Amino acid sequence: MSASQAAESAEVCLLDSSYGPEAASLLFRAYRNDPTFRWLMDASRPGYDHRLRTTLRELLRNHIAEHRPALGLVQNDRLIGIALVAPPERRLEVTESWGWRLRMLLGAGRRATRRYLEFHEAVMACVPTGPHHLLPLLGVLPDYQGRGYGERLLAALHDWCAQDSQSHGIVLDTGNQQYLEFYRRNGYREIGEVAVGPVREHVFFHPNPQPLAGVSG
């Protein structure tokens, strides 16, 4: 079986609330070498892994608590990719939660919390007006990257978001240079850029993705 055939055979599903621990582990592996998070969590100081785990866990915890959807990519009963989705309807932003801030201060520290809050505010300032789907976190396990699994997850995500006729499109961001062409190739255009220390965070928008295939739930 070719890499593209293997990616096509992976199942995409809407995850239930039990996905937390497995998703937290996946996101840590997917984002550990991400330049944006390395600066936000200050990888130059001891304790980087702990600060990153705390941040991803708390972002995920808040996502689940707000009953926001997550799409999972599964192969051979293993979760290999995930996309957290913030639908257009207004709900409590993670940075507006005092509980989240307190847990971040205790787990990740004051500097990392402040950096993340400033980063989040700057990215959100680039988001166009109107109803949109936002992708706060999107990751594929490192061993499966570059083999078509990212495209498989993104296509299914577009199918799922396209079912909401009120949404104007999808917004996501990345500071990883190797992903820029990937998003452009999949129909995204850049709508903003944010300085994250030495990193340039690119904010992308995909207008009104159209459904291509069903997603199992």
Short mmCIF file of the C-alpha atoms (twelve columns), coordinates in Angstrom:
data_MODEL
# 
_entry.id   MODEL 
# 
loop_
_atom_site.group_PDB 
_atom_site.id 
_atom_site.type_symbol 
_atom_site.label_atom_id 
_atom_site.label_alt_id 
_atom_site.label_comp_id 
_atom_site.label_asym_id 
_atom_site.label_seq_id 
_atom_site.Cartn_x 
_atom_site.Cartn_y 
_atom_site.Cartn_z 
_atom_site.pdbx_PDB_model_num 
ATOM 1   C CA . MET A 1   0.000   0.000  0.000  1 
ATOM 2   C CA . SER A 2   1.372   3.433  -0.967 1 
ATOM 3   C CA . ALA A 3   1.614   6.333  1.493  1 
ATOM 4   C CA . SER A 4   -1.332  8.102  -0.158 1 
ATOM 5   C CA . GLN A 5   -3.450  4.952  -0.002 1 
ATOM 6   C CA . ALA A 6   -2.575  4.478  3.669  1 
ATOM 7   C CA . ALA A 7   -3.586  8.054  4.427  1 
ATOM 8   C CA . GLU A 8   -6.883  7.622  2.582  1 
ATOM 9   C CA . SER A 9   -7.622  4.486  4.596  1 
ATOM 10  C CA . ALA A 10  -7.329  6.363  7.895  1 
ATOM 11  C CA . GLU A 11  -10.690 7.009  9.547  1 
ATOM 12  C CA . VAL A 12  -11.799 10.508 10.491 1 
ATOM 13  C CA . CYS A 13  -14.291 10.747 13.333 1 
ATOM 14  C CA . LEU A 14  -15.844 13.245 15.687 1 
ATOM 15  C CA . LEU A 15  -14.270 12.550 19.068 1 
ATOM 16  C CA . ASP A 16  -16.174 12.252 22.327 1 
ATOM 17  C CA . SER A 17  -15.095 13.683 25.689 1 
ATOM 18  C CA . SER A 18  -12.930 10.649 26.528 1 
ATOM 19  C CA . TYR A 19  -10.219 11.623 24.029 1 
ATOM 20  C CA . GLY A 20  -8.397  13.998 26.393 1 
ATOM 21  C CA . PRO A 21  -5.356  12.006 27.625 1 
ATOM 22  C CA . GLU A 22  -4.501  10.496 24.229 1 
ATOM 23  C CA . ALA A 23  -4.963  13.833 22.507 1 
ATOM 24  C CA . ALA A 24  -2.765  15.628 25.042 1 
ATOM 25  C CA . SER A 25  0.058   13.166 24.359 1 
ATOM 26  C CA . LEU A 26  -0.378  13.539 20.592 1 
ATOM 27  C CA . LEU A 27  -0.369  17.340 20.739 1 
ATOM 28  C CA . PHE A 28  2.761   17.387 22.891 1 
ATOM 29  C CA . ARG A 29  4.636   15.283 20.345 1 
ATOM 30  C CA . ALA A 30  3.275   17.321 17.429 1 
ATOM 31  C CA . TYR A 31  4.131   20.706 18.965 1 
ATOM 32  C CA . ARG A 32  7.315   19.950 20.905 1 
ATOM 33  C CA . ASN A 33  9.553   21.357 18.167 1 
ATOM 34  C CA . ASP A 34  7.136   24.031 16.977 1 
ATOM 35  C CA . PRO A 35  9.031   27.360 16.851 1 
ATOM 36  C CA . THR A 36  6.111   29.393 18.193 1 
ATOM 37  C CA . PHE A 37  5.587   27.236 21.261 1 
ATOM 38  C CA . ARG A 38  9.331   26.935 21.820 1 
ATOM 39  C CA . TRP A 39  9.475   30.705 22.210 1 
ATOM 40  C CA . LEU A 40  6.215   31.072 24.129 1 
ATOM 41  C CA . MET A 41  7.250   28.395 26.629 1 
ATOM 42  C CA . ASP A 42  10.917  29.530 26.640 1 
ATOM 43  C CA . ALA A 43  12.682  26.377 25.487 1 
ATOM 44  C CA . SER A 44  16.025  27.908 26.478 1 
ATOM 45  C CA . ARG A 45  15.205  27.458 30.175 1 
ATOM 46  C CA . PRO A 46  14.916  24.185 32.122 1 
ATOM 47  C CA . GLY A 47  11.375  22.814 32.410 1 
ATOM 48  C CA . TYR A 48  10.296  23.488 28.813 1 
ATOM 49  C CA . ASP A 49  8.594   20.095 28.409 1 
ATOM 50  C CA . HIS A 50  6.622   20.610 31.608 1 
ATOM 51  C CA . ARG A 51  5.483   24.100 30.578 1 
ATOM 52  C CA . LEU A 52  4.469   22.870 27.131 1 
ATOM 53  C CA . ARG A 53  2.579   19.865 28.510 1 
ATOM 54  C CA . THR A 54  0.762   22.129 30.978 1 
ATOM 55  C CA . THR A 55  -0.227  24.633 28.298 1 
ATOM 56  C CA . LEU A 56  -1.494  22.057 25.824 1 
ATOM 57  C CA . ARG A 57  -3.309  20.139 28.563 1 
ATOM 58  C CA . GLU A 58  -5.070  23.286 29.794 1 
ATOM 59  C CA . LEU A 59  -6.007  24.396 26.279 1 
ATOM 60  C CA . LEU A 60  -7.429  20.941 25.639 1 
ATOM 61  C CA . ARG A 61  -9.188  20.852 29.007 1 
ATOM 62  C CA . ASN A 62  -10.892 24.169 28.297 1 
ATOM 63  C CA . HIS A 63  -11.882 23.014 24.803 1 
ATOM 64  C CA . ILE A 64  -13.586 19.922 26.211 1 
ATOM 65  C CA . ALA A 65  -15.247 21.876 29.027 1 
ATOM 66  C CA . GLU A 66  -16.746 24.288 26.477 1 
ATOM 67  C CA . HIS A 67  -18.151 21.282 24.551 1 
ATOM 68  C CA . ARG A 68  -16.330 22.322 21.403 1 
ATOM 69  C CA . PRO A 69  -15.809 19.684 18.705 1 
ATOM 70  C CA . ALA A 70  -12.611 17.837 17.827 1 
ATOM 71  C CA . LEU A 71  -11.965 15.722 14.750 1 
ATOM 72  C CA . GLY A 72  -9.637  12.761 15.125 1 
ATOM 73  C CA . LEU A 73  -7.670  10.833 12.521 1 
ATOM 74  C CA . VAL A 74  -7.442  7.163  13.492 1 
ATOM 75  C CA . GLN A 75  -5.394  4.351  11.981 1 
ATOM 76  C CA . ASN A 76  -5.420  0.814  13.374 1 
ATOM 77  C CA . ASP A 77  -7.258  2.046  16.484 1 
ATOM 78  C CA . ARG A 78  -4.557  4.637  17.171 1 
ATOM 79  C CA . LEU A 79  -5.203  8.377  17.264 1 
ATOM 80  C CA . ILE A 80  -2.605  9.837  14.882 1 
ATOM 81  C CA . GLY A 81  -4.049  13.287 14.191 1 
ATOM 82  C CA . ILE A 82  -6.418  15.782 15.757 1 
ATOM 83  C CA . ALA A 83  -8.018  19.118 14.934 1 
ATOM 84  C CA . LEU A 84  -9.632  21.202 17.674 1 
ATOM 85  C CA . VAL A 85  -12.431 23.318 16.218 1 
ATOM 86  C CA . ALA A 86  -13.969 26.495 17.632 1 
ATOM 87  C CA . PRO A 87  -17.325 26.941 15.836 1 
ATOM 88  C CA . PRO A 88  -18.650 30.411 14.961 1 
ATOM 89  C CA . GLU A 89  -21.008 30.716 17.926 1 
ATOM 90  C CA . ARG A 90  -19.608 32.904 20.710 1 
ATOM 91  C CA . ARG A 91  -18.359 31.036 23.767 1 
ATOM 92  C CA . LEU A 92  -15.931 31.802 26.570 1 
ATOM 93  C CA . GLU A 93  -12.438 32.315 25.175 1 
ATOM 94  C CA . VAL A 94  -9.748  30.358 26.984 1 
ATOM 95  C CA . THR A 95  -7.931  33.584 27.871 1 
ATOM 96  C CA . GLU A 96  -11.119 34.924 29.505 1 
ATOM 97  C CA . SER A 97  -11.231 32.050 31.984 1 
ATOM 98  C CA . TRP A 98  -9.741  32.891 35.387 1 
ATOM 99  C CA . GLY A 99  -9.552  29.198 36.179 1 
ATOM 100 C CA . TRP A 100 -7.421  28.636 33.083 1 
ATOM 101 C CA . ARG A 101 -5.167  31.570 33.982 1 
ATOM 102 C CA . LEU A 102 -4.665  30.301 37.512 1 
ATOM 103 C CA . ARG A 103 -3.799  26.780 36.371 1 
ATOM 104 C CA . MET A 104 -1.411  28.215 33.783 1 
ATOM 105 C CA . LEU A 105 0.294   30.429 36.352 1 
ATOM 106 C CA . LEU A 106 0.741   27.482 38.703 1 
ATOM 107 C CA . GLY A 107 1.815   25.005 36.026 1 
ATOM 108 C CA . ALA A 108 3.571   26.972 33.294 1 
ATOM 109 C CA . GLY A 109 4.642   30.057 35.222 1 
ATOM 110 C CA . ARG A 110 4.052   33.792 34.910 1 
ATOM 111 C CA . ARG A 111 6.323   34.391 31.903 1 
ATOM 112 C CA . ALA A 112 4.831   31.634 29.749 1 
ATOM 113 C CA . THR A 113 1.276   32.647 30.708 1 
ATOM 114 C CA . ARG A 114 1.907   36.297 29.839 1 
ATOM 115 C CA . ARG A 115 3.533   35.376 26.535 1 
ATOM 116 C CA . TYR A 116 0.653   33.118 25.571 1 
ATOM 117 C CA . LEU A 117 -1.975  35.746 26.445 1 
ATOM 118 C CA . GLU A 118 -0.195  38.388 24.350 1 
ATOM 119 C CA . PHE A 119 0.240   35.928 21.478 1 
ATOM 120 C CA . HIS A 120 -3.434  34.898 21.541 1 
ATOM 121 C CA . GLU A 121 -4.605  38.519 21.587 1 
ATOM 122 C CA . ALA A 122 -2.387  39.428 18.618 1 
ATOM 123 C CA . VAL A 123 -3.562  36.467 16.544 1 
ATOM 124 C CA . MET A 124 -7.228  37.142 17.301 1 
ATOM 125 C CA . ALA A 125 -6.765  40.756 16.173 1 
ATOM 126 C CA . CYS A 126 -6.034  39.373 12.677 1 
ATOM 127 C CA . VAL A 127 -9.282  37.383 12.479 1 
ATOM 128 C CA . PRO A 128 -11.791 39.007 10.091 1 
ATOM 129 C CA . THR A 129 -15.228 40.037 11.286 1 
ATOM 130 C CA . GLY A 130 -18.155 37.707 10.832 1 
ATOM 131 C CA . PRO A 131 -18.788 34.062 11.761 1 
ATOM 132 C CA . HIS A 132 -15.805 31.763 11.196 1 
ATOM 133 C CA . HIS A 133 -14.483 28.425 12.349 1 
ATOM 134 C CA . LEU A 134 -11.192 28.756 14.225 1 
ATOM 135 C CA . LEU A 135 -8.570  26.013 14.555 1 
ATOM 136 C CA . PRO A 136 -6.683  26.610 17.815 1 
ATOM 137 C CA . LEU A 137 -4.676  23.362 17.535 1 
ATOM 138 C CA . LEU A 138 -4.096  20.979 14.638 1 
ATOM 139 C CA . GLY A 139 -1.529  18.206 14.842 1 
ATOM 140 C CA . VAL A 140 -0.390  14.905 13.362 1 
ATOM 141 C CA . LEU A 141 2.068   12.564 15.082 1 
ATOM 142 C CA . PRO A 142 5.625   13.209 13.787 1 
ATOM 143 C CA . ASP A 143 5.976   9.656  12.410 1 
ATOM 144 C CA . TYR A 144 2.953   10.253 10.164 1 
ATOM 145 C CA . GLN A 145 3.849   13.724 8.896  1 
ATOM 146 C CA . GLY A 146 4.757   14.196 5.251  1 
ATOM 147 C CA . ARG A 147 2.794   11.116 4.203  1 
ATOM 148 C CA . GLY A 148 -0.579  12.607 3.264  1 
ATOM 149 C CA . TYR A 149 -2.242  12.299 6.672  1 
ATOM 150 C CA . GLY A 150 -2.324  16.054 7.191  1 
ATOM 151 C CA . GLU A 151 -4.141  16.524 3.879  1 
ATOM 152 C CA . ARG A 152 -6.565  13.744 4.825  1 
ATOM 153 C CA . LEU A 153 -7.411  15.420 8.142  1 
ATOM 154 C CA . LEU A 154 -7.672  18.880 6.602  1 
ATOM 155 C CA . ALA A 155 -9.982  17.686 3.802  1 
ATOM 156 C CA . ALA A 156 -12.295 16.032 6.333  1 
ATOM 157 C CA . LEU A 157 -12.206 19.183 8.439  1 
ATOM 158 C CA . HIS A 158 -13.283 21.246 5.429  1 
ATOM 159 C CA . ASP A 159 -16.137 18.805 4.797  1 
ATOM 160 C CA . TRP A 160 -17.281 19.095 8.395  1 
ATOM 161 C CA . CYS A 161 -17.071 22.901 8.582  1 
ATOM 162 C CA . ALA A 162 -18.847 23.288 5.225  1 
ATOM 163 C CA . GLN A 163 -21.996 21.821 6.775  1 
ATOM 164 C CA . ASP A 164 -22.444 25.118 8.677  1 
ATOM 165 C CA . SER A 165 -23.875 27.451 6.030  1 
ATOM 166 C CA . GLN A 166 -23.503 30.448 8.362  1 
ATOM 167 C CA . SER A 167 -19.714 30.189 8.547  1 
ATOM 168 C CA . HIS A 168 -17.657 32.387 6.237  1 
ATOM 169 C CA . GLY A 169 -14.655 30.060 6.386  1 
ATOM 170 C CA . ILE A 170 -11.783 28.726 8.496  1 
ATOM 171 C CA . VAL A 171 -8.994  30.624 10.269 1 
ATOM 172 C CA . LEU A 172 -5.758  29.048 11.534 1 
ATOM 173 C CA . ASP A 173 -2.226  30.184 12.300 1 
ATOM 174 C CA . THR A 174 1.290   28.764 12.268 1 
ATOM 175 C CA . GLY A 175 4.841   29.930 12.869 1 
ATOM 176 C CA . ASN A 176 6.340   26.814 11.302 1 
ATOM 177 C CA . GLN A 177 7.839   27.746 7.926  1 
ATOM 178 C CA . GLN A 178 7.571   24.192 6.595  1 
ATOM 179 C CA . TYR A 179 3.752   24.331 6.816  1 
ATOM 180 C CA . LEU A 180 3.232   27.574 4.878  1 
ATOM 181 C CA . GLU A 181 3.194   25.983 1.437  1 
ATOM 182 C CA . PHE A 182 1.055   23.114 2.767  1 
ATOM 183 C CA . TYR A 183 -1.731  25.512 3.769  1 
ATOM 184 C CA . ARG A 184 -1.430  27.588 0.597  1 
ATOM 185 C CA . ARG A 185 -1.647  24.431 -1.482 1 
ATOM 186 C CA . ASN A 186 -4.854  23.519 0.334  1 
ATOM 187 C CA . GLY A 187 -6.620  26.787 -0.454 1 
ATOM 188 C CA . TYR A 188 -5.569  29.086 2.419  1 
ATOM 189 C CA . ARG A 189 -4.462  32.674 1.944  1 
ATOM 190 C CA . GLU A 190 -2.496  34.731 4.436  1 
ATOM 191 C CA . ILE A 191 -4.467  37.509 6.148  1 
ATOM 192 C CA . GLY A 192 -2.037  38.576 8.868  1 
ATOM 193 C CA . GLU A 193 1.365   38.180 10.439 1 
ATOM 194 C CA . VAL A 194 2.298   38.427 14.115 1 
ATOM 195 C CA . ALA A 195 5.748   38.775 15.678 1 
ATOM 196 C CA . VAL A 196 6.216   36.091 18.348 1 
ATOM 197 C CA . GLY A 197 9.681   36.955 19.629 1 
ATOM 198 C CA . PRO A 198 11.960  35.991 16.709 1 
ATOM 199 C CA . VAL A 199 9.168   33.927 15.089 1 
ATOM 200 C CA . ARG A 200 6.752   35.221 12.463 1 
ATOM 201 C CA . GLU A 201 3.304   33.768 13.052 1 
ATOM 202 C CA . HIS A 202 1.220   33.583 9.863  1 
ATOM 203 C CA . VAL A 203 -2.562  33.790 10.087 1 
ATOM 204 C CA . PHE A 204 -4.415  32.019 7.271  1 
ATOM 205 C CA . PHE A 205 -7.993  32.066 6.032  1 
ATOM 206 C CA . HIS A 206 -9.878  29.573 3.842  1 
ATOM 207 C CA . PRO A 207 -13.198 30.982 2.571  1 
ATOM 208 C CA . ASN A 208 -16.242 28.732 2.535  1 
ATOM 209 C CA . PRO A 209 -14.716 25.273 2.077  1 
ATOM 210 C CA . GLN A 210 -17.021 22.945 0.180  1 
ATOM 211 C CA . PRO A 211 -17.868 19.391 1.271  1 
ATOM 212 C CA . LEU A 212 -16.097 16.597 -0.572 1 
ATOM 213 C CA . ALA A 213 -16.753 13.478 1.512  1 
ATOM 214 C CA . GLY A 214 -18.602 12.381 4.621  1 
ATOM 215 C CA . VAL A 215 -17.082 12.211 8.075  1 
ATOM 216 C CA . SER A 216 -18.071 9.346  10.350 1 
ATOM 217 C CA . GLY A 217 -19.075 10.170 13.895 1 
# 
